[in-house]
mmCIF file of C-alpha atoms and ligand atoms in Angstrom:
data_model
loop_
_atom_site.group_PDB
_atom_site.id
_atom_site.type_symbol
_atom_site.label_atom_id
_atom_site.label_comp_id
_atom_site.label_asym_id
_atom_site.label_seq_id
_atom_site.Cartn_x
_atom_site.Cartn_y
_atom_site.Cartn_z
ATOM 1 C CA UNK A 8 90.361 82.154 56.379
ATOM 2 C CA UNK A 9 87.982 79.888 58.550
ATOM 3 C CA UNK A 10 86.071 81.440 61.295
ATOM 4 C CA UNK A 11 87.491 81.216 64.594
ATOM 5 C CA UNK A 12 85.659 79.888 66.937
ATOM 6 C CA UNK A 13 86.272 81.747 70.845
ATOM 7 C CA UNK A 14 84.626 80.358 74.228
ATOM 8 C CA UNK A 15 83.782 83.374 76.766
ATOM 9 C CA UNK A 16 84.747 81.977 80.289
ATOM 10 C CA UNK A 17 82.115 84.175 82.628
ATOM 11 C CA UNK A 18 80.655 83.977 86.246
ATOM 12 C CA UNK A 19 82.413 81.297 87.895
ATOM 13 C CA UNK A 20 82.535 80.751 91.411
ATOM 14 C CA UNK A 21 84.382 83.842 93.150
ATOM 15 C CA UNK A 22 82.639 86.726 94.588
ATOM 16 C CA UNK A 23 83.534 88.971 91.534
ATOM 17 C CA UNK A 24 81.370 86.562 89.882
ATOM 18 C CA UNK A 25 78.851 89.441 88.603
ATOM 19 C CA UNK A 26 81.124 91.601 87.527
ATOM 20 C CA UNK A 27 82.917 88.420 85.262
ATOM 21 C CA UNK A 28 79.239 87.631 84.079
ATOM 22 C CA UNK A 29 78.810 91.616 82.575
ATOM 23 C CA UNK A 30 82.404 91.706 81.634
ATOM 24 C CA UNK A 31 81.817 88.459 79.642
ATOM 25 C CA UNK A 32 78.405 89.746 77.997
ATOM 26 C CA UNK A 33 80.512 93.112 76.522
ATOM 27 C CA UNK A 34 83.286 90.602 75.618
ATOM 28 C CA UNK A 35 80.569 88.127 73.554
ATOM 29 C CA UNK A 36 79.306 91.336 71.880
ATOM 30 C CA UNK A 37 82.637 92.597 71.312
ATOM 31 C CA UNK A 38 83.809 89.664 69.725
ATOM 32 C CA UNK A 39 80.722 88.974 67.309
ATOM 33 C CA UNK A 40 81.153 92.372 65.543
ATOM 34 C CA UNK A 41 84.950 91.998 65.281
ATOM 35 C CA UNK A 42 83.642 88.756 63.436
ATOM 36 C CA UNK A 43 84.310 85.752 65.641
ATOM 37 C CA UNK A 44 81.691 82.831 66.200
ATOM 38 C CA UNK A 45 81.646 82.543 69.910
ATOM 39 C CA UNK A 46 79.964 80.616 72.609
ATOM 40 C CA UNK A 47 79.748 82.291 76.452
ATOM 41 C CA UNK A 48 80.124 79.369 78.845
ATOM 42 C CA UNK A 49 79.781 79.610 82.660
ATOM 43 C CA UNK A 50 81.927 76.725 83.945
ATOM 44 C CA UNK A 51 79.832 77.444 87.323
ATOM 45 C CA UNK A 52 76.856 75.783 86.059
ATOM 46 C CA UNK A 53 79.292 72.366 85.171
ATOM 47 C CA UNK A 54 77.957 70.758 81.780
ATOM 48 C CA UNK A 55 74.778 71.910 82.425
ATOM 49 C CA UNK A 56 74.464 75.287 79.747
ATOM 50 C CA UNK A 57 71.315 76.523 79.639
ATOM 51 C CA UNK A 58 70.076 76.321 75.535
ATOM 52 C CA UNK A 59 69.155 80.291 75.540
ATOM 53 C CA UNK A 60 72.587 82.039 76.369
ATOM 54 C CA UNK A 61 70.733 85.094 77.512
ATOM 55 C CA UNK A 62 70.064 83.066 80.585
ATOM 56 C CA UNK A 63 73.692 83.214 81.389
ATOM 57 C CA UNK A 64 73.449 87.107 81.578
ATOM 58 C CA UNK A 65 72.423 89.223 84.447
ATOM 59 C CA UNK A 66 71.075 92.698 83.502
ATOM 60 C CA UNK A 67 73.324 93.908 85.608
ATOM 61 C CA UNK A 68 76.044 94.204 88.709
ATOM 62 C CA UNK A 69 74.252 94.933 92.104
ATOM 63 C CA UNK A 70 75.642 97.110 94.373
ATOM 64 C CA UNK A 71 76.906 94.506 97.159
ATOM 65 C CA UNK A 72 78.813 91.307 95.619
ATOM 66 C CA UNK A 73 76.569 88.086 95.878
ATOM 67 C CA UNK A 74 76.480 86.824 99.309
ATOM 68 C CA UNK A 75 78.785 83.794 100.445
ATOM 69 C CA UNK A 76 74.871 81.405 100.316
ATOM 70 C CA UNK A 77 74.413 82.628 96.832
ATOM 71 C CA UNK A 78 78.160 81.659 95.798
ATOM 72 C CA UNK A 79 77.568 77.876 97.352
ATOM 73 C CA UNK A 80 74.739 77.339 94.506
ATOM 74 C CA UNK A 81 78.589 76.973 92.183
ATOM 75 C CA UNK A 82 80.990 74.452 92.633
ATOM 76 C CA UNK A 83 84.552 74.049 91.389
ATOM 77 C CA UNK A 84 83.903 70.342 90.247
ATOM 78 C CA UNK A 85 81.256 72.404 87.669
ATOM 79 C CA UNK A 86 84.342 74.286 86.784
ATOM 80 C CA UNK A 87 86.501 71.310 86.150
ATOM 81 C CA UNK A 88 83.767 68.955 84.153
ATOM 82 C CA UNK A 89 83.012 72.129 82.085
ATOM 83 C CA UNK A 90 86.270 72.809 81.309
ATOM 84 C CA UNK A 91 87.394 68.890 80.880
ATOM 85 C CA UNK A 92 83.846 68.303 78.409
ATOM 86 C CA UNK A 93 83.133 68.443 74.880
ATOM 87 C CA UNK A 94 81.950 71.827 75.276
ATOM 88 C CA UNK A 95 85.769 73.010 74.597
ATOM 89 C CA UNK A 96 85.727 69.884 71.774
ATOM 90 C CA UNK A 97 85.523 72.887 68.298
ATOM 91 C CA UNK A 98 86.936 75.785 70.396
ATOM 92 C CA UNK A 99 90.316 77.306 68.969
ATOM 93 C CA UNK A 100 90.738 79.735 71.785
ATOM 94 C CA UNK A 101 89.319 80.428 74.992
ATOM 95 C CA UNK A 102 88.741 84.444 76.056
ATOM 96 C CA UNK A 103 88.663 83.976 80.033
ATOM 97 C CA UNK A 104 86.988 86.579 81.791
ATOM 98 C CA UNK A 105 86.529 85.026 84.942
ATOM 99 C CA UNK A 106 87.852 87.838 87.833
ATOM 100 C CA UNK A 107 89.370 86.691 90.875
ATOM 101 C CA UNK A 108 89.954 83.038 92.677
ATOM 102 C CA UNK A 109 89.300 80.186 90.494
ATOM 103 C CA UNK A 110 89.674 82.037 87.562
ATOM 104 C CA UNK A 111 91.981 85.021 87.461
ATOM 105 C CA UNK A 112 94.480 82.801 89.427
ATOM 106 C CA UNK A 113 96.144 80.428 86.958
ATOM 107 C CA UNK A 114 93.524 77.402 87.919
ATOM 108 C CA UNK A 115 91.563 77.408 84.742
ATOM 109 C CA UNK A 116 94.741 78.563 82.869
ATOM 110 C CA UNK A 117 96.158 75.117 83.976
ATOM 111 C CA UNK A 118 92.941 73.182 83.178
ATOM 112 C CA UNK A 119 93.339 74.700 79.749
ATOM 113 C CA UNK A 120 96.934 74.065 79.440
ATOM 114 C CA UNK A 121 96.176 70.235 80.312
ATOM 115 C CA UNK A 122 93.660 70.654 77.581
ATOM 116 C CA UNK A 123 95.839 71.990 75.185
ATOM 117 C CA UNK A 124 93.688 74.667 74.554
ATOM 118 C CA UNK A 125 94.821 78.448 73.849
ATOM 119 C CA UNK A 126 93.357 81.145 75.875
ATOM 120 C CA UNK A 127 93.668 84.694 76.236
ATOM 121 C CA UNK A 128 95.944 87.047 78.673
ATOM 122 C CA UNK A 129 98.759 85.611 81.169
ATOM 123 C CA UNK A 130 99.574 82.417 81.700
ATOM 124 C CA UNK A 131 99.655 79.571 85.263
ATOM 125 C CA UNK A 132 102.556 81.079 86.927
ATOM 126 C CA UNK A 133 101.677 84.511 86.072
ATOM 127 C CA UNK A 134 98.038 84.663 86.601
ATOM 128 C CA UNK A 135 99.486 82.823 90.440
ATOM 129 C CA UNK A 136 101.895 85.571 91.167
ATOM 130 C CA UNK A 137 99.199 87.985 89.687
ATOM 131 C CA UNK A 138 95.965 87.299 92.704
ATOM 132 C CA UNK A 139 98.885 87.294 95.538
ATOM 133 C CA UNK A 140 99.214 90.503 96.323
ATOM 134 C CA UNK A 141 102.158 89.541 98.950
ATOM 135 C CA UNK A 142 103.873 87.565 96.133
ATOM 136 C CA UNK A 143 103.650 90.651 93.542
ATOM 137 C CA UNK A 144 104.904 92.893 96.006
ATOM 138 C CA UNK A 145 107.875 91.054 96.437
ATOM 139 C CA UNK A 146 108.724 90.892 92.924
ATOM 140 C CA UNK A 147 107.443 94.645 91.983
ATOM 141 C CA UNK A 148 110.172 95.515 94.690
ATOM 142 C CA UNK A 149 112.731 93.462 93.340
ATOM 143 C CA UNK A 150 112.147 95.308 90.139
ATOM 144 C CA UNK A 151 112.859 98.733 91.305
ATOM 145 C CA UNK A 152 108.857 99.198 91.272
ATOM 146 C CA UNK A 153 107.630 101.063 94.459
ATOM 147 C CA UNK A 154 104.955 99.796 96.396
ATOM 148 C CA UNK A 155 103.664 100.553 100.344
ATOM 149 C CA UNK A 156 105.093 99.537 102.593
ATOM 150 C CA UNK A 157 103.721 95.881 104.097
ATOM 151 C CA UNK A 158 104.031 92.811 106.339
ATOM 152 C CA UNK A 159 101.781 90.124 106.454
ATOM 153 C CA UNK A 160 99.170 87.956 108.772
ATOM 154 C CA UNK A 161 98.230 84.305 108.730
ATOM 155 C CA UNK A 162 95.016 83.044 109.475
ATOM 156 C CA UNK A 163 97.011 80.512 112.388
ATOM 157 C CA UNK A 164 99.071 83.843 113.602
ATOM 158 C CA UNK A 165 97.097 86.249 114.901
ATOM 159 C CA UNK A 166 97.685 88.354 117.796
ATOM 160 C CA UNK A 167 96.198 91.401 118.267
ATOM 161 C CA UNK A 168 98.190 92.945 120.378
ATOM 162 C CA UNK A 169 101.073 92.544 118.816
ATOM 163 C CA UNK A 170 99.840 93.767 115.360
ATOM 164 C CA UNK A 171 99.101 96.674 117.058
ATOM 165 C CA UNK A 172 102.106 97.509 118.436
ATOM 166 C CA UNK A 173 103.764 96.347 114.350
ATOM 167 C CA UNK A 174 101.902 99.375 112.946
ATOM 168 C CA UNK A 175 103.143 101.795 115.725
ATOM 169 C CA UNK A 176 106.112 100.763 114.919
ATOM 170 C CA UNK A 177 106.453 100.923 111.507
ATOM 171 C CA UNK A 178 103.640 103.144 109.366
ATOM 172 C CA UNK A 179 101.275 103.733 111.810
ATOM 173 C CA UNK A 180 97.711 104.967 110.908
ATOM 174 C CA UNK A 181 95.984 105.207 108.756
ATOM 175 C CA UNK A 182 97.165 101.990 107.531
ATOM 176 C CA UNK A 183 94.945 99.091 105.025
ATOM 177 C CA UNK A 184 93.934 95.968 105.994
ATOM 178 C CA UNK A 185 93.191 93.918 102.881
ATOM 179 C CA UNK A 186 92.930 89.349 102.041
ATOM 180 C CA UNK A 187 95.758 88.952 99.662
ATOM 181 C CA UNK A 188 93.780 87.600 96.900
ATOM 182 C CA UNK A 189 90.770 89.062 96.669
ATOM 183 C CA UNK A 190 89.649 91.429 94.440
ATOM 184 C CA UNK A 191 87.344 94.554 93.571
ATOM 185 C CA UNK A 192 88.107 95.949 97.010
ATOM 186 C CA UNK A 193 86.190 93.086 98.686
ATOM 187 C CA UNK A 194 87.337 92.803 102.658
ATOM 188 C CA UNK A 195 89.286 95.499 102.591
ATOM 189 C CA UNK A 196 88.947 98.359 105.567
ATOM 190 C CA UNK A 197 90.713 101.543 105.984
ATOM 191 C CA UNK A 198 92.141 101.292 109.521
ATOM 192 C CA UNK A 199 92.480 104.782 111.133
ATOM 193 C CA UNK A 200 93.032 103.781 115.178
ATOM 194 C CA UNK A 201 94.008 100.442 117.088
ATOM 195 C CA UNK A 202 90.676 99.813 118.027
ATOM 196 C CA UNK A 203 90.032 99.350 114.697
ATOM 197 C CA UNK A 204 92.600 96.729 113.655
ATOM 198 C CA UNK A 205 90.455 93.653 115.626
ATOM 199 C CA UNK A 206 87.385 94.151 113.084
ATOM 200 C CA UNK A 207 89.397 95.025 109.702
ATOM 201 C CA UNK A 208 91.655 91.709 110.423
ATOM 202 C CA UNK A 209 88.195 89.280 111.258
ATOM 203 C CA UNK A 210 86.995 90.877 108.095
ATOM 204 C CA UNK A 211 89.600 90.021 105.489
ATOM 205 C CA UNK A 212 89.912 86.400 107.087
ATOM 206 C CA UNK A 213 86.698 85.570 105.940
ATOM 207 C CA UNK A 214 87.806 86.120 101.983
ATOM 208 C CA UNK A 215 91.854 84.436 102.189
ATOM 209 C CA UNK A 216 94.308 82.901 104.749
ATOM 210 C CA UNK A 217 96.524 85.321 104.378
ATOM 211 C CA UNK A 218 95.516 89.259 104.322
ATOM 212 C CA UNK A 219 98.207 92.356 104.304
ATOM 213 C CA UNK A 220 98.796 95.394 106.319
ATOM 214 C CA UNK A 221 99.620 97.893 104.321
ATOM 215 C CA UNK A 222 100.903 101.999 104.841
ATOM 216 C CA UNK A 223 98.242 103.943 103.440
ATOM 217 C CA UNK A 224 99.147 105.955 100.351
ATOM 218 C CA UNK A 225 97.289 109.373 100.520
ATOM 219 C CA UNK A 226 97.004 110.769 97.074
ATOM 220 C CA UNK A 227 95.700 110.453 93.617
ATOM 221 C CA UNK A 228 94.117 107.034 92.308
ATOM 222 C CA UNK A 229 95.737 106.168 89.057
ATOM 223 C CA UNK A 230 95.352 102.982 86.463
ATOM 224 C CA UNK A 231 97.582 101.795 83.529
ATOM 225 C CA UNK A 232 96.040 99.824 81.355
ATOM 226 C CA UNK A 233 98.501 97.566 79.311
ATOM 227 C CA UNK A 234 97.626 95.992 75.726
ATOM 228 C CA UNK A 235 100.129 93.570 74.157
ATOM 229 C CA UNK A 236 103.671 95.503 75.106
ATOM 230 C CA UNK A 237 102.068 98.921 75.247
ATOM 231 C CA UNK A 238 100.604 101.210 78.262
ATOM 232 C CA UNK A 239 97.815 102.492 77.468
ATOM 233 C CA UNK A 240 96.636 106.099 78.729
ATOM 234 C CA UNK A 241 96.915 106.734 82.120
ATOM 235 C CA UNK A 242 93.244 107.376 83.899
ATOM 236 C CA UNK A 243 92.601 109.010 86.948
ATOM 237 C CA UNK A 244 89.611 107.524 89.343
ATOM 238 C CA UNK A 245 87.519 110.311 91.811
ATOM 239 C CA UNK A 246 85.370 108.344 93.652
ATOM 240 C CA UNK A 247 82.535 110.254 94.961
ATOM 241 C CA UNK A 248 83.097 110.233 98.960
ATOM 242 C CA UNK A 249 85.119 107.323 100.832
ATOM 243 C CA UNK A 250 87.133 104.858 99.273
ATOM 244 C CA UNK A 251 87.414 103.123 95.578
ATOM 245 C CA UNK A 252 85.310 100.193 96.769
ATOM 246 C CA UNK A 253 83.034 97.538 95.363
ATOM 247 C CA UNK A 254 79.966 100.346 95.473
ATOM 248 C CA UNK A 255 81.910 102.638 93.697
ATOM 249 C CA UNK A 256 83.853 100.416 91.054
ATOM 250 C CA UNK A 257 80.500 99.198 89.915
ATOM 251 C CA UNK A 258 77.796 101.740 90.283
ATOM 252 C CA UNK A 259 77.026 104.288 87.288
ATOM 253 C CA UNK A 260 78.436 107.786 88.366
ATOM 254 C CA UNK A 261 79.410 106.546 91.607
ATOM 255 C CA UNK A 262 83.019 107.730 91.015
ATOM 256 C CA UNK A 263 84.343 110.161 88.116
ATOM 257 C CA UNK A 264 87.023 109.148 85.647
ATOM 258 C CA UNK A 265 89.297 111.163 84.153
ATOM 259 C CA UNK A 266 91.060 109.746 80.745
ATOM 260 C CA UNK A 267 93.698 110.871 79.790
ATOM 261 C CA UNK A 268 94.367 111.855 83.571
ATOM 262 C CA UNK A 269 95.321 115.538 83.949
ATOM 263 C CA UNK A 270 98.522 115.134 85.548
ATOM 264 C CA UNK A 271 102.133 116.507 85.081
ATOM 265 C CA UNK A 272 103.500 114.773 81.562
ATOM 266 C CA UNK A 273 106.396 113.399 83.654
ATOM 267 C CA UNK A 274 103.793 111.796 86.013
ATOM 268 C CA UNK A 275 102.033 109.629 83.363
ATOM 269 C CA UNK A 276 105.182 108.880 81.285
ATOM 270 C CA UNK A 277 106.526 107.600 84.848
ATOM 271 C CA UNK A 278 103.188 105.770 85.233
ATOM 272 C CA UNK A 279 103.234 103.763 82.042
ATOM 273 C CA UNK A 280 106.643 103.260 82.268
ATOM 274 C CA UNK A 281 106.431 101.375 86.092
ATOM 275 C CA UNK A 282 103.497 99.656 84.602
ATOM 276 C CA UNK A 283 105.242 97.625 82.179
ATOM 277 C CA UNK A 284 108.338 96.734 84.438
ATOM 278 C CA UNK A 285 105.435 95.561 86.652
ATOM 279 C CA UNK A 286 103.695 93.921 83.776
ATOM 280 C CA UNK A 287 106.967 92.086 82.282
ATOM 281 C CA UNK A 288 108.488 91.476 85.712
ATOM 282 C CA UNK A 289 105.179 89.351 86.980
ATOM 283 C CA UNK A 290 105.530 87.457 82.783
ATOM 284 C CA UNK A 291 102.106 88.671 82.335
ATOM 285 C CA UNK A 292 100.679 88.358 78.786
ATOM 286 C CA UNK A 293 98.238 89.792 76.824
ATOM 287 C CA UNK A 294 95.870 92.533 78.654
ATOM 288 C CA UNK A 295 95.985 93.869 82.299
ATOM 289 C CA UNK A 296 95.816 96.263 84.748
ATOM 290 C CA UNK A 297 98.051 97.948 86.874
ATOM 291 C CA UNK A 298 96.700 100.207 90.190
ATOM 292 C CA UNK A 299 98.422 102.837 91.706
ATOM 293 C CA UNK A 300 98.211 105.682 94.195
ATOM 294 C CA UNK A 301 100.627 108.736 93.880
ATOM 295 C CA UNK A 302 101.522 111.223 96.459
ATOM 296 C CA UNK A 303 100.865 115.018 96.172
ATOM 297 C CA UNK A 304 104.961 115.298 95.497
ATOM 298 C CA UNK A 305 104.828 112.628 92.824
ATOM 299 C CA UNK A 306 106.248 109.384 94.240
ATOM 300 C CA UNK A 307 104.802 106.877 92.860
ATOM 301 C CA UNK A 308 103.216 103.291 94.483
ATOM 302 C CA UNK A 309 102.255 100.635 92.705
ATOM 303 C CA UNK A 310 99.677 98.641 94.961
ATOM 304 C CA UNK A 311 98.704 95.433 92.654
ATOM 305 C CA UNK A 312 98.283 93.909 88.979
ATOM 306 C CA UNK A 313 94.950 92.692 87.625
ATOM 307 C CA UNK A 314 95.711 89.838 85.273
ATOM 308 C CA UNK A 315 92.380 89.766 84.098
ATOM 309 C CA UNK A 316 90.853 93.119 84.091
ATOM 310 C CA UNK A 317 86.975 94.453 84.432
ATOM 311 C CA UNK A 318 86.031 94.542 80.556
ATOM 312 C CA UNK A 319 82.531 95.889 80.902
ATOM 313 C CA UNK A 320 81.234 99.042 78.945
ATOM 314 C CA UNK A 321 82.187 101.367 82.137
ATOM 315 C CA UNK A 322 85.200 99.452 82.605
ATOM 316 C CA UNK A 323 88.791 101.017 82.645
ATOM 317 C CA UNK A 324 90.819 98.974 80.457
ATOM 318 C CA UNK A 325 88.213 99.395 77.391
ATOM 319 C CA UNK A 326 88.194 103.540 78.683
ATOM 320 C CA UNK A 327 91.917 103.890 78.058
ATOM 321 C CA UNK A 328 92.102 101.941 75.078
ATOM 322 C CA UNK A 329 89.081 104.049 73.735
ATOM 323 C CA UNK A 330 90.900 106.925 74.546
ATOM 324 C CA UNK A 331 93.780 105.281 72.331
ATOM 325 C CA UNK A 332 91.556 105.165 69.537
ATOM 326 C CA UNK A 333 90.808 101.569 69.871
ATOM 327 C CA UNK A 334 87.659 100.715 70.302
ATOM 328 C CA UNK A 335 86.024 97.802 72.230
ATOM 329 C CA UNK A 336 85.793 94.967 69.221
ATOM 330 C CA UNK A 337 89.096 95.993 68.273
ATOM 331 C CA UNK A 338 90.710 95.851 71.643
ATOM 332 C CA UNK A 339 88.622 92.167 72.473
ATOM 333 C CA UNK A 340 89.813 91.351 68.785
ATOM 334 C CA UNK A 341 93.578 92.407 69.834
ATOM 335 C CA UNK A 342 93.174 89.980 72.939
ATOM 336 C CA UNK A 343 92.487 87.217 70.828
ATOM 337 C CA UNK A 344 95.314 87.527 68.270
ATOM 338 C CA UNK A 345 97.677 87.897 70.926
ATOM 339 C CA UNK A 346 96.440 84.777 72.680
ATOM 340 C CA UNK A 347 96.792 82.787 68.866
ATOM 341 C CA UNK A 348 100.224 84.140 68.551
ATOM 342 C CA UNK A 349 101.521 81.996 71.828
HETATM 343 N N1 ADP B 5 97.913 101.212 100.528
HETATM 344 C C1 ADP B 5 96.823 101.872 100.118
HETATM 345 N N2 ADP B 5 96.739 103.210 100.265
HETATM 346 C C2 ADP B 5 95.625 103.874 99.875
HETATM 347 N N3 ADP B 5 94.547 103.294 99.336
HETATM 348 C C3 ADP B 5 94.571 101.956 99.148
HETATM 349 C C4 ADP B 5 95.709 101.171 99.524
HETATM 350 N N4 ADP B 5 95.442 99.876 99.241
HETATM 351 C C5 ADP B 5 94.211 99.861 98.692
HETATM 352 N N5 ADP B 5 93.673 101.091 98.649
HETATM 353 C C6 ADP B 5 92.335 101.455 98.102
HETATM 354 O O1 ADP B 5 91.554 100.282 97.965
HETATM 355 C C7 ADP B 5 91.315 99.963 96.575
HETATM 356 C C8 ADP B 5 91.465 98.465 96.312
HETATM 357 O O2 ADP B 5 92.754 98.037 96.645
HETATM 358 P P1 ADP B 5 93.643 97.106 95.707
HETATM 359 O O3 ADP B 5 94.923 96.866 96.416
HETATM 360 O O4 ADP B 5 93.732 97.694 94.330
HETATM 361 O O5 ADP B 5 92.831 95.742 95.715
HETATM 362 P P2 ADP B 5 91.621 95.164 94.823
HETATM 363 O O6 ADP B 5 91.333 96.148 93.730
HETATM 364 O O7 ADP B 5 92.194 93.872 94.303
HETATM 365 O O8 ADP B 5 90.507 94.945 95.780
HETATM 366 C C9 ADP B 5 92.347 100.803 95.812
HETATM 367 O O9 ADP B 5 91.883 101.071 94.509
HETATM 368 C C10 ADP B 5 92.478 102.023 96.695
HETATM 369 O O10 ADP B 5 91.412 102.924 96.499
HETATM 370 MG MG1 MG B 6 92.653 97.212 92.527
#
């Protein structure tokens, strides 16, 4: 058969922008041993590629995301020329690894779409629902999938006061205050008293319109990783001290991971099995990841879906599926055949 020839989609313009550029550097390598010609491309950077590739790589993801001066260097008319350019002229399928707005949220999927280009994992309307976190709720819920408790602020709405007196009401503290599409815990704040509430709310305004208010879920962190139609095993995440934040998603042994998780077999075969209702209710395809929390008695809360997970060598997807017995070139290879079969 003729070699197939796969664009990497990295970087881009959100702040998980780093993360995409190291997840898209694993999935290059990945894909080059499973035997795949393949060009990374940062859309970011327009038509402009630099002629090296390693100058698209960082050596790797600092401990605070790039700052909002650093993200103005990239523009979404880069993204669009890119993508719209005879860059994409030879490419057979695109591997997007772009995490979070303009990327993970069904833009580029429709620019490809347009194109007529294949691409890997879920599709416009999925990848939409996918980066709302309101909008997922709503369905998970629908679908007999549990998930905290919420209501929701807009940007044009806000009165403190008022808020307050909504979370004495309903879950009271400690409650989360998190933007509704944002991702790698990025404006998101813990909220323990009302004094509390004014700060955590300026806070996630400055990352989305719309941000959530959400019972906090004391309990175990858990992940599902899902792989075609199948859940892959469930991990467990310890951070070390405070939350599962951007500091410790991204720093090396910043938080321990247990894979398989040690927890009760109903527990995981629970887990998996909420993770693909989840995964199938949403119409993702492909790869993604579903995030949990679970209570001390078991119940379980599902708290979003990541359409297009972390896929770095310390990443969870690639963990569990290691743990599966599939390795990373397999699993990128996997990726790729599912997005050829659409
Ligand atoms: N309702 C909640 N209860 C407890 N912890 C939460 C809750 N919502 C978020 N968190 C913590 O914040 C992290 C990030 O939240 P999440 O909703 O997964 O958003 P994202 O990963 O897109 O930033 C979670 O992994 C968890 O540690
Ligand atoms: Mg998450």
């Amino acid at each position: 058969m003729r070699e197939i020839k796969v664009a990497v989609l990295l970087g881009g313009t959100s702040p998980e922008r780093d993360v995409s550029i190291i997840s898209g550097k694993y999935v290059t390598q990945g894909l080059r041993e499973a035997g795949y010609i393949v060009k990374p491309i940062d859309p970011a950077l327009g038509i402009n590629q630099p002629e090296n590739e390693e100058e698209l790589f960082i050596s790797a993801i600092r401990e605070t995301p790039p700052t909002e001066e650093e993200l103005a260097r990239y523009s979404n008319k880069n993204v669009i020329e890119c993508i719209n350019s005879y860059l994409f002229d030879d490419i057979d399928v695109v591997f997007i690894i772009l995490h979070g707005k303009w990327g993970e949220d069904g833009t580029v999927q429709a620019l490809l779409d347009l194109r007529g280009i294949k691409y890997t994992g879920s599709g416009v309307l999925a990848s939409a629902i996918g980066i709302d976190k309101n909008m997922s709720k709503i369905v998970f819920k629908h679908h007999g999938v549990q998930t905290p408790d919420w209501f929701v602020i807009r940007k044009n709405k806000i009165d403190i006061k008022e808020i307050q007196r909504k979370i004495e009401k309903t879950f009271s503290y400690p409650c989360v205050v998190k933007p509704n599409d944002q991702g790698s815990t990025v404006g998101l704040t813990v909220v323990k008293c009302p004094e509390e509430v004014e700060p955590a709310i300026e806070l996630a305004f400055k990352y989305s319109d719309l941000i959530l208010v959400e019972d906090f879920i004391e309990g175990k962190e858990l992940t599902v990783g899902i792989l075609g139609n199948m859940a892959l095993p469930v991990i467990e995440i310890i951070p070390k001290g405070g939350i599962y934040d951007y500091y410790h998603k991204y720093t090396k042994g910043a938080t321990e991971y247990i894979v398989p998780a040690e927890i009760p077999e109903k527990w995981s075969t629970a887990l998996k099995e909420q993770a693909l209702i989840a995964f199938e209710s949403i119409g993702c395809k492909g790869f993604a990841r579903v995030d949990f929390r679970v209570k001390e008695n078991g119940e379980i809360y599902c708290l979003e879906i990541n359409t297009i997970p972390g896929m770095t060598g310390t990443s969870l997807v690639p963990k569990a599926a290691r743990a599966a017995g599939i390795e990373f070139p397999e699993l990128v290879d996997k990726i790729v055949k599912l997005a050829l079969e659409k």
